[in-house]
PDB file of C-alpha atoms in Angstrom:
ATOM      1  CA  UNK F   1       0.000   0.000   0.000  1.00 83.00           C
ATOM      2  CA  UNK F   2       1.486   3.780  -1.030  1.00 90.00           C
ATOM      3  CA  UNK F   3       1.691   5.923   1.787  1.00 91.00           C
ATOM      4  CA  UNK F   4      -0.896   8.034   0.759  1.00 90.00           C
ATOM      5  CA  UNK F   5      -3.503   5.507   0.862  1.00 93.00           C
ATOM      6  CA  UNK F   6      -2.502   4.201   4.174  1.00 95.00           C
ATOM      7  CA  UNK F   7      -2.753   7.587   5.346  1.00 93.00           C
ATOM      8  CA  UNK F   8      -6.125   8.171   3.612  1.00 93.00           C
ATOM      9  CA  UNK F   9      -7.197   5.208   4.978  1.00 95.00           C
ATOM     10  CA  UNK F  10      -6.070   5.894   8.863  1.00 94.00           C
ATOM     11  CA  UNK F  11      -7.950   9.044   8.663  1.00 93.00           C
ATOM     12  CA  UNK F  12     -10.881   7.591   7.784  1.00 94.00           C
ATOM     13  CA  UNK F  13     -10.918   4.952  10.780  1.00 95.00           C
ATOM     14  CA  UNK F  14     -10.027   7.547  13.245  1.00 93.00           C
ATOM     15  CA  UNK F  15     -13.079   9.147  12.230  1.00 91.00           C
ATOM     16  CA  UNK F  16     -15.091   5.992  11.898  1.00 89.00           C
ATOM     17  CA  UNK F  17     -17.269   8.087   9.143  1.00 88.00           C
ATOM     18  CA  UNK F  18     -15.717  10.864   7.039  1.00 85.00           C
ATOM     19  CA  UNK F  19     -16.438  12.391   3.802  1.00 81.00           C
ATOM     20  CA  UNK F  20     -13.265  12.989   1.412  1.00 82.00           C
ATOM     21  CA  UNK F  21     -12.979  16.562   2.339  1.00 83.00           C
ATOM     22  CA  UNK F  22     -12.295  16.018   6.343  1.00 86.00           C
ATOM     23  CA  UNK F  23      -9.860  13.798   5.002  1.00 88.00           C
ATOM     24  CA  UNK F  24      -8.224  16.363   2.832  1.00 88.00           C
ATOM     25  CA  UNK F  25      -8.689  18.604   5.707  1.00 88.00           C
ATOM     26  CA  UNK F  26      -7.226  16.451   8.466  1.00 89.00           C
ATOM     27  CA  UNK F  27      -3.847  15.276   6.175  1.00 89.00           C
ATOM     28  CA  UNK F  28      -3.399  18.766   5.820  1.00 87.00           C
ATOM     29  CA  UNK F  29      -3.961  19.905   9.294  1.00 89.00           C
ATOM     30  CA  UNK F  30      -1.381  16.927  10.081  1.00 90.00           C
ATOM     31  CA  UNK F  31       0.613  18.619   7.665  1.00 88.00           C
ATOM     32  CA  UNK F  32       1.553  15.556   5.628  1.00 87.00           C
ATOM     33  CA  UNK F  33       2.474  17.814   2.835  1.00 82.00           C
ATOM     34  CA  UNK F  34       6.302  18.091   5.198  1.00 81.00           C
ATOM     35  CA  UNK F  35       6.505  14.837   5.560  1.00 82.00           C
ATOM     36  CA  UNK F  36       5.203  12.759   2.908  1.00 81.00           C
ATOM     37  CA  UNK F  37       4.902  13.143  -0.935  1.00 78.00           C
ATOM     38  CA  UNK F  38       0.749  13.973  -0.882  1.00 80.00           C
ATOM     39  CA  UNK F  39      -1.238  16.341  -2.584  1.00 78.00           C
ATOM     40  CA  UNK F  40      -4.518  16.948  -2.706  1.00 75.00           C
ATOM     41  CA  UNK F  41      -5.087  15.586  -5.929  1.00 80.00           C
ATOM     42  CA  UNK F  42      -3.529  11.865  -4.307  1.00 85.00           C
ATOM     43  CA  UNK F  43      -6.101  12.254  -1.726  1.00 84.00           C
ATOM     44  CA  UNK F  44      -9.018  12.035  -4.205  1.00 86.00           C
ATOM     45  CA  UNK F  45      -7.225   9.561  -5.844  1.00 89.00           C
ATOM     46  CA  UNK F  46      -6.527   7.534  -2.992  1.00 90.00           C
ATOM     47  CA  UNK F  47     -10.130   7.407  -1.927  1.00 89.00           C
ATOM     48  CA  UNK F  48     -10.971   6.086  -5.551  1.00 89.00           C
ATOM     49  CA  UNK F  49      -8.627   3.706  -5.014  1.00 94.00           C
ATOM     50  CA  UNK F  50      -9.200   2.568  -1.796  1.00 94.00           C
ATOM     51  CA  UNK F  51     -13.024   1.944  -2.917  1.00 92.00           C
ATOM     52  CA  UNK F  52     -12.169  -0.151  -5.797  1.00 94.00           C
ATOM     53  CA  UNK F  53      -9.670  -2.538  -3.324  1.00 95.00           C
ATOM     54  CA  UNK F  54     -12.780  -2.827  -1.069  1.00 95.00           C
ATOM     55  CA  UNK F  55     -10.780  -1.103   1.846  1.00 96.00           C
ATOM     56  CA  UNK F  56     -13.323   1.445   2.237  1.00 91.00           C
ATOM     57  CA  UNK F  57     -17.294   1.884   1.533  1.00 90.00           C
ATOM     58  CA  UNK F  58     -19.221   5.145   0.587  1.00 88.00           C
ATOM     59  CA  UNK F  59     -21.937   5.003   3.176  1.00 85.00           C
ATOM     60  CA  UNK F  60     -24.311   8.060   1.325  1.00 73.00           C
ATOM     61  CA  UNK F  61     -23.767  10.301  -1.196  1.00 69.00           C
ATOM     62  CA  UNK F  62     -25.140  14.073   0.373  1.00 67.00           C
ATOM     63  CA  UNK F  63     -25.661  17.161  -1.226  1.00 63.00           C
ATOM     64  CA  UNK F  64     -22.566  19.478  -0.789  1.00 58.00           C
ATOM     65  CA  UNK F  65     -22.947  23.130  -0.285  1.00 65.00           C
ATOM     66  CA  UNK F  66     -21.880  24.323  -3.422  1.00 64.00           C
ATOM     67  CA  UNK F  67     -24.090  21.652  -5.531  1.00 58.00           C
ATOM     68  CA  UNK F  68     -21.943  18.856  -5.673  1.00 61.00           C
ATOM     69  CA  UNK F  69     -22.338  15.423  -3.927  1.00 67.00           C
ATOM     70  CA  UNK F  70     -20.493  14.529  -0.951  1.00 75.00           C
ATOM     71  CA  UNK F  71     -20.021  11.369  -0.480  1.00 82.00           C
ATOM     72  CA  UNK F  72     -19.557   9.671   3.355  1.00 84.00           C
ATOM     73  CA  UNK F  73     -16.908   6.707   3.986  1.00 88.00           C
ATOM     74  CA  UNK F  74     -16.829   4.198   6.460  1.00 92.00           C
ATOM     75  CA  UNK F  75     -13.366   1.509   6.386  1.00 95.00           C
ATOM     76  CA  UNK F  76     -14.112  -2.107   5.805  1.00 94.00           C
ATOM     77  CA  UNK F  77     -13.239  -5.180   7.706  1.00 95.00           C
ATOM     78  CA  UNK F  78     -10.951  -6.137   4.567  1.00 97.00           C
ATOM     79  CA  UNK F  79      -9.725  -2.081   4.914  1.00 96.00           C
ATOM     80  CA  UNK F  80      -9.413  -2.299   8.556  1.00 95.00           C
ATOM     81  CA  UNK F  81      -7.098  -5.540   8.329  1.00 96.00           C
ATOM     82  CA  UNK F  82      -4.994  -3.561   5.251  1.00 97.00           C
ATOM     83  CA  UNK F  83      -4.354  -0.772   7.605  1.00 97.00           C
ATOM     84  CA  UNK F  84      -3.203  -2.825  10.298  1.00 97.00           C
ATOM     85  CA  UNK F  85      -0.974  -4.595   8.066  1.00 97.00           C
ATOM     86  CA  UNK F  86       0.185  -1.460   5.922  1.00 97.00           C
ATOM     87  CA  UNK F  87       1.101   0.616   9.280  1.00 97.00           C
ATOM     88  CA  UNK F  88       2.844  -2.899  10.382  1.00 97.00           C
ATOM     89  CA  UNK F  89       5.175  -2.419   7.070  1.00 96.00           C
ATOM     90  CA  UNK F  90       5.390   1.047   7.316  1.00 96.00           C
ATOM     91  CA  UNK F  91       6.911   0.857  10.814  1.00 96.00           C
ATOM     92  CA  UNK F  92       9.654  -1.507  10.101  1.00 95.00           C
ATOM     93  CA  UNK F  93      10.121   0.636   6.908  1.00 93.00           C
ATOM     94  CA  UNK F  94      13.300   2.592   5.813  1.00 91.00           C
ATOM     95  CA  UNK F  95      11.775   4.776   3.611  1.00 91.00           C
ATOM     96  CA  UNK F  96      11.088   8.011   5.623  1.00 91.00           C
ATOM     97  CA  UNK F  97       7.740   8.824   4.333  1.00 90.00           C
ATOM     98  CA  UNK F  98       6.395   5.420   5.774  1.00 93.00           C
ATOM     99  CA  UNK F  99       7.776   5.120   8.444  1.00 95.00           C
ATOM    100  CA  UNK F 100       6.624   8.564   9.324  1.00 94.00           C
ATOM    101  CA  UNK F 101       2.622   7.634   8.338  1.00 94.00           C
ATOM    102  CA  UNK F 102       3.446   4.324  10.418  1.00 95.00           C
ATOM    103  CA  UNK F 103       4.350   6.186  13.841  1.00 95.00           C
ATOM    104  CA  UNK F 104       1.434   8.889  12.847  1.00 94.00           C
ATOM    105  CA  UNK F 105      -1.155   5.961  12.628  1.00 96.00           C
ATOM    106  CA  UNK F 106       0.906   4.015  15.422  1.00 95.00           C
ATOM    107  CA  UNK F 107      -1.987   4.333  17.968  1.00 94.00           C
ATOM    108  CA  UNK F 108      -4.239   2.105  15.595  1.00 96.00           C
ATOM    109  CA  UNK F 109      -2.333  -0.974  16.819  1.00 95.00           C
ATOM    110  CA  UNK F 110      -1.197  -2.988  19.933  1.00 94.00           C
ATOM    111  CA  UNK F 111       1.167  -1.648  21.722  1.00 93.00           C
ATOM    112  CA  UNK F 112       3.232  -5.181  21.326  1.00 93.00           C
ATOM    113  CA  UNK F 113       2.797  -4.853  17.932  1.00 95.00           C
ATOM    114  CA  UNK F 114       4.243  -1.771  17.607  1.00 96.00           C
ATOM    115  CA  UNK F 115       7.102  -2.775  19.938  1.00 95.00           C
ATOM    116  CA  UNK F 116       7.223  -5.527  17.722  1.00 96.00           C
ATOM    117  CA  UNK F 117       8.213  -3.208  14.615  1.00 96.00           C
ATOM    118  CA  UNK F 118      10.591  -1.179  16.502  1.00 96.00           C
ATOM    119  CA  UNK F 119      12.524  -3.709  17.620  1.00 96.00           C
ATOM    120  CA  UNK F 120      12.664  -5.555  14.151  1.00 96.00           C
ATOM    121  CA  UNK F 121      13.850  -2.143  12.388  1.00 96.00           C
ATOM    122  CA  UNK F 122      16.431  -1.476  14.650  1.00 97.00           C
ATOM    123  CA  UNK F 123      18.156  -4.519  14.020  1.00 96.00           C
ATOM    124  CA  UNK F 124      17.712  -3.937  10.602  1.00 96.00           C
ATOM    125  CA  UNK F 125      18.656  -0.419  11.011  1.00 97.00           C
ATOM    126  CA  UNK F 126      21.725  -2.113  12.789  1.00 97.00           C
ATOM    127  CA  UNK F 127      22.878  -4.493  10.473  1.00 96.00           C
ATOM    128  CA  UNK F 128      23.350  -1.845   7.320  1.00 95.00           C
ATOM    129  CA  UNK F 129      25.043   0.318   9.781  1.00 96.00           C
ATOM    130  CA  UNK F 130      27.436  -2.152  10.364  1.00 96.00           C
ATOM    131  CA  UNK F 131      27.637  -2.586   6.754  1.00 95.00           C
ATOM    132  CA  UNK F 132      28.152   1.185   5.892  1.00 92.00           C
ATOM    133  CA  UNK F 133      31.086   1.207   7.934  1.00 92.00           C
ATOM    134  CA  UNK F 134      33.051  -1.643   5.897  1.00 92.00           C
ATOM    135  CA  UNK F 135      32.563   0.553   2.762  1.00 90.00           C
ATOM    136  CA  UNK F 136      35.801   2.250   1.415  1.00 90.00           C
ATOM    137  CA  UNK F 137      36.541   5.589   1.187  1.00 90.00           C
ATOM    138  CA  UNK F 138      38.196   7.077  -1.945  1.00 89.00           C
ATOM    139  CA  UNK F 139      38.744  11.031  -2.870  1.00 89.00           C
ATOM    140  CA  UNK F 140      38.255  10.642  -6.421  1.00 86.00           C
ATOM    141  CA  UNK F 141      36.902   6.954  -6.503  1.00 82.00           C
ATOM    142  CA  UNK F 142      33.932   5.535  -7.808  1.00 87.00           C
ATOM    143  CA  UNK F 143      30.427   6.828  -6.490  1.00 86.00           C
ATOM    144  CA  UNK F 144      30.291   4.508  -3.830  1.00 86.00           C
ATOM    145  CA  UNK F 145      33.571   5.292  -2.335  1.00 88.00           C
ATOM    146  CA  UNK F 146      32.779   8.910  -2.548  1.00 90.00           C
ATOM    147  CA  UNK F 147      33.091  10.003   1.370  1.00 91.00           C
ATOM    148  CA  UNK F 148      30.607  12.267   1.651  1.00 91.00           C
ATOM    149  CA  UNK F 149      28.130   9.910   0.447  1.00 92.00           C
ATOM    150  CA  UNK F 150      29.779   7.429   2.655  1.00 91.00           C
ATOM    151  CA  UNK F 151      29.495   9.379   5.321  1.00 93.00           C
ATOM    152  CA  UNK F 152      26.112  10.823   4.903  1.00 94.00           C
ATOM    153  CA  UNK F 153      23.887   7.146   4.998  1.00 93.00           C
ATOM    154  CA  UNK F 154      26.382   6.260   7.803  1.00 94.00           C
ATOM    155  CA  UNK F 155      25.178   8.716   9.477  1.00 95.00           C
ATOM    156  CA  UNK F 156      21.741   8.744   8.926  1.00 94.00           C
ATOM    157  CA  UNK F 157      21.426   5.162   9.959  1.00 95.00           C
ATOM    158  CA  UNK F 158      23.266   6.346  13.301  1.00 96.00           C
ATOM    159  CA  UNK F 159      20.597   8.668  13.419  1.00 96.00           C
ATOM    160  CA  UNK F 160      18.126   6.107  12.866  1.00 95.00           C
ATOM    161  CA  UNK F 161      19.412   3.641  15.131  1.00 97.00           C
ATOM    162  CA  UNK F 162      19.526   6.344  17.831  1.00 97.00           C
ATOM    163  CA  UNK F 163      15.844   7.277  17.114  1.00 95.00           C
ATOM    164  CA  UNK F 164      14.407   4.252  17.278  1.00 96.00           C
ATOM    165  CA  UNK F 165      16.228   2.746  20.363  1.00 97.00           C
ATOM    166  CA  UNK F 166      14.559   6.504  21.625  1.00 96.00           C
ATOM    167  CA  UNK F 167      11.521   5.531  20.607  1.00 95.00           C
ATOM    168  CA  UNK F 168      11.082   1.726  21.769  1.00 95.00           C
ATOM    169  CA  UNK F 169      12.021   3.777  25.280  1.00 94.00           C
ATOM    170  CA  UNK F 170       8.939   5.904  25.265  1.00 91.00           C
ATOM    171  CA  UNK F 171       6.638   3.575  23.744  1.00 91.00           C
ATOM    172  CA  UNK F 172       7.838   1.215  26.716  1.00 88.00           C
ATOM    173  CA  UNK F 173       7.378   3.671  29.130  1.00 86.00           C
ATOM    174  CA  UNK F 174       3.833   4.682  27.833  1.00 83.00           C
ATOM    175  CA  UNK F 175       2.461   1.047  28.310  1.00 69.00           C
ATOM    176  CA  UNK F 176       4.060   1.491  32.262  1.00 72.00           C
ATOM    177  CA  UNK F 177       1.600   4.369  32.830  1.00 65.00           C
ATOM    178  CA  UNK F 178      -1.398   2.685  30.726  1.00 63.00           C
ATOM    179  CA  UNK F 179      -0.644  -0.516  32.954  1.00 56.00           C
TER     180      UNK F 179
END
């Protein structure tokens, strides 16, 4: 799933009932726009999308203010399951735009689960750190030996690693005070 339908799709079960425009609305207010690569035009399109895969329902079609229809979603039990799933993947995810939607959406799963995901990603996070560090660097070498670029993902997936351990801390301490 693209992050703009999981998103699309989280926004609609946090809501339970929606029409497309809250959802515009509510991306935007989340400011999404920062984060992740959606437009307005993907959020339309998403909701077409998500329709056709089954993930959501149009409940009733209303008359908008201006004259057109506006049409009122509910997610599906097949949509509910997808989203589950999709924020699963998008927390273990590399990609920043995911995994950004995934800890956004985080509170529509168990907390195990999303320990779960943490924990998995940092040792994946872990492992290609270890990697980047075996990679030579060459002043005038090939791409890949280029040590700024070497440097740069090294860094980042310090960063990361240093994030998520972060992370996995408060969401740990957050099921203390629920308990």
């Amino acid at each position: 799933m693209i992050t703009t339908q999981l998103l699309v799709l989280g926004a609609i079960a946090l809501r339970k009932q929606t029409h497309g425009y809250v959802v515009y609305r509510e991306l935007t207010e989340w400011r999404v726009d920062t984060w992740a690569c959606v437009k307005p035009g993907s959020i339309y399109h998403a909701l077409t999308q998500l329709e056709k895969q089954q993930y959501i329902q149009s409940i009733k079609n209303e008359p908008g203010e201006k004259g057109g229809a506006r049409t009122l979603y509910a997610i599906t039990g097949k949509g509910d399951a997808a989203l589950k799933e999709g924020i699963e993947t998008a927390l273990e995810s590399l990609e920043m735009d995911k995994y950004s939607a995934g800890i956004a959406l985080r509170r529509l799963i168990p907390h195990e689960v999303l320990l779960q995901t943490q924990r998995k990603r940092l040792e994946n996070l872990k492992g290609i750190y270890q990697f980047m560090r075996t990679l030579p660097k060459k002043e005038g070498g090939t791409p890949a030996e280029e040590p700024g670029l070497v440097d740069y993902w090294t860094g980042f997936f310090e960063y990361s690693i240093q994030h998520t351990e972060a992370f996995i801390n408060n969401v740990n301490d957050e099921g203390k005070d629920e308990e």
